[in-house]
Amino acid sequence: PLTKRRLVMNNENPLCRVNPETIRYFIRENELKAWWVAEQIGIHKTTLRRWLSGRIKRAHEGNVIILAGILNTDFNRLTLAE
């Protein structure tokens, strides 16, 4: 059941490549705390930390859209081409 749920989520919310350097820049530029940003997105702070370190290379598109809103920037600036 959990696997099917994840498959449905992935189809509805595709993955995209995140740009860790740009995300770090905008978090600093907006003087935000990473833990707070993660909380606003609805992800664990460790997940955000892994995005920022490059350990996780892809994120759900919906989460990056939320992140772009928090950071007052465009979705495309936070992602990399496939």
mmCIF file of C-alpha atoms in Angstrom:
data_model
loop_
_atom_site.group_PDB
_atom_site.id
_atom_site.type_symbol
_atom_site.label_atom_id
_atom_site.label_comp_id
_atom_site.label_asym_id
_atom_site.label_seq_id
_atom_site.Cartn_x
_atom_site.Cartn_y
_atom_site.Cartn_z
ATOM 1 C CA PRO A 1 0.000 0.000 0.000
ATOM 2 C CA LEU A 2 2.740 2.509 0.891
ATOM 3 C CA THR A 3 4.558 1.836 -2.374
ATOM 4 C CA LYS A 4 1.396 2.463 -4.408
ATOM 5 C CA ARG A 5 0.827 5.687 -2.498
ATOM 6 C CA ARG A 6 4.346 6.842 -3.290
ATOM 7 C CA LEU A 7 3.904 5.986 -6.968
ATOM 8 C CA VAL A 8 0.727 8.039 -7.102
ATOM 9 C CA MET A 9 2.443 10.932 -5.335
ATOM 10 C CA ASN A 10 5.352 10.808 -7.786
ATOM 11 C CA ASN A 11 3.015 10.898 -10.786
ATOM 12 C CA GLU A 12 1.126 13.858 -9.369
ATOM 13 C CA ASN A 13 4.207 15.604 -8.028
ATOM 14 C CA PRO A 14 7.192 14.831 -10.289
ATOM 15 C CA LEU A 15 10.779 15.126 -9.169
ATOM 16 C CA CYS A 16 13.114 17.873 -10.315
ATOM 17 C CA ARG A 17 16.845 18.474 -9.828
ATOM 18 C CA VAL A 18 17.564 21.050 -7.144
ATOM 19 C CA ASN A 19 20.349 23.635 -7.313
ATOM 20 C CA PRO A 20 21.960 23.549 -3.851
ATOM 21 C CA GLU A 21 24.182 26.596 -4.352
ATOM 22 C CA THR A 22 21.298 28.820 -5.390
ATOM 23 C CA ILE A 23 19.056 27.581 -2.586
ATOM 24 C CA ARG A 24 21.815 28.275 -0.031
ATOM 25 C CA TYR A 25 22.324 31.757 -1.518
ATOM 26 C CA PHE A 26 18.634 32.689 -1.246
ATOM 27 C CA ILE A 27 18.313 31.331 2.302
ATOM 28 C CA ARG A 28 21.270 33.519 3.335
ATOM 29 C CA GLU A 29 20.066 36.511 1.289
ATOM 30 C CA ASN A 30 16.654 36.378 3.001
ATOM 31 C CA GLU A 31 18.314 35.873 6.416
ATOM 32 C CA LEU A 32 16.321 32.709 7.080
ATOM 33 C CA LYS A 33 17.104 29.671 9.186
ATOM 34 C CA ALA A 34 17.220 26.359 7.330
ATOM 35 C CA TRP A 35 15.135 24.615 10.005
ATOM 36 C CA TRP A 36 12.406 27.262 9.595
ATOM 37 C CA VAL A 37 12.442 26.941 5.802
ATOM 38 C CA ALA A 38 12.128 23.149 6.095
ATOM 39 C CA GLU A 39 9.207 23.547 8.492
ATOM 40 C CA GLN A 40 7.420 25.906 6.087
ATOM 41 C CA ILE A 41 7.877 23.472 3.190
ATOM 42 C CA GLY A 42 6.671 20.576 5.332
ATOM 43 C CA ILE A 43 9.860 18.518 5.123
ATOM 44 C CA HIS A 44 12.293 17.381 7.788
ATOM 45 C CA LYS A 45 15.241 19.706 8.407
ATOM 46 C CA THR A 46 17.597 16.836 7.548
ATOM 47 C CA THR A 47 16.012 16.585 4.106
ATOM 48 C CA LEU A 48 16.686 20.267 3.453
ATOM 49 C CA ARG A 49 20.227 19.861 4.751
ATOM 50 C CA ARG A 50 20.718 17.015 2.265
ATOM 51 C CA TRP A 51 19.394 19.195 -0.578
ATOM 52 C CA LEU A 52 21.863 21.909 0.437
ATOM 53 C CA SER A 53 24.819 19.507 0.621
ATOM 54 C CA GLY A 54 23.929 17.847 -2.676
ATOM 55 C CA ARG A 55 23.339 14.429 -1.092
ATOM 56 C CA ILE A 56 19.747 14.544 -2.337
ATOM 57 C CA LYS A 57 19.748 15.696 -5.922
ATOM 58 C CA ARG A 58 16.018 15.595 -6.667
ATOM 59 C CA ALA A 59 13.002 16.965 -4.817
ATOM 60 C CA HIS A 60 9.275 16.899 -5.401
ATOM 61 C CA GLU A 61 8.334 19.744 -7.697
ATOM 62 C CA GLY A 62 5.600 20.901 -5.317
ATOM 63 C CA ASN A 63 8.125 21.325 -2.500
ATOM 64 C CA VAL A 64 10.413 23.402 -4.724
ATOM 65 C CA ILE A 65 7.469 25.593 -5.763
ATOM 66 C CA ILE A 66 6.722 26.235 -2.070
ATOM 67 C CA LEU A 67 10.433 26.914 -1.475
ATOM 68 C CA ALA A 68 10.502 29.447 -4.335
ATOM 69 C CA GLY A 69 7.618 31.296 -2.699
ATOM 70 C CA ILE A 70 9.353 31.363 0.671
ATOM 71 C CA LEU A 71 12.593 32.609 -0.908
ATOM 72 C CA ASN A 72 10.811 35.152 -3.139
ATOM 73 C CA THR A 73 12.376 33.792 -6.300
ATOM 74 C CA ASP A 74 11.456 31.869 -9.416
ATOM 75 C CA PHE A 75 11.140 28.063 -9.417
ATOM 76 C CA ASN A 76 13.554 27.823 -12.364
ATOM 77 C CA ARG A 77 16.339 29.529 -10.419
ATOM 78 C CA LEU A 78 16.196 26.796 -7.765
ATOM 79 C CA THR A 79 16.364 23.893 -10.212
ATOM 80 C CA LEU A 80 18.848 22.466 -12.686
ATOM 81 C CA ALA A 81 18.203 21.194 -16.188
ATOM 82 C CA GLU A 82 17.763 17.421 -16.475
#
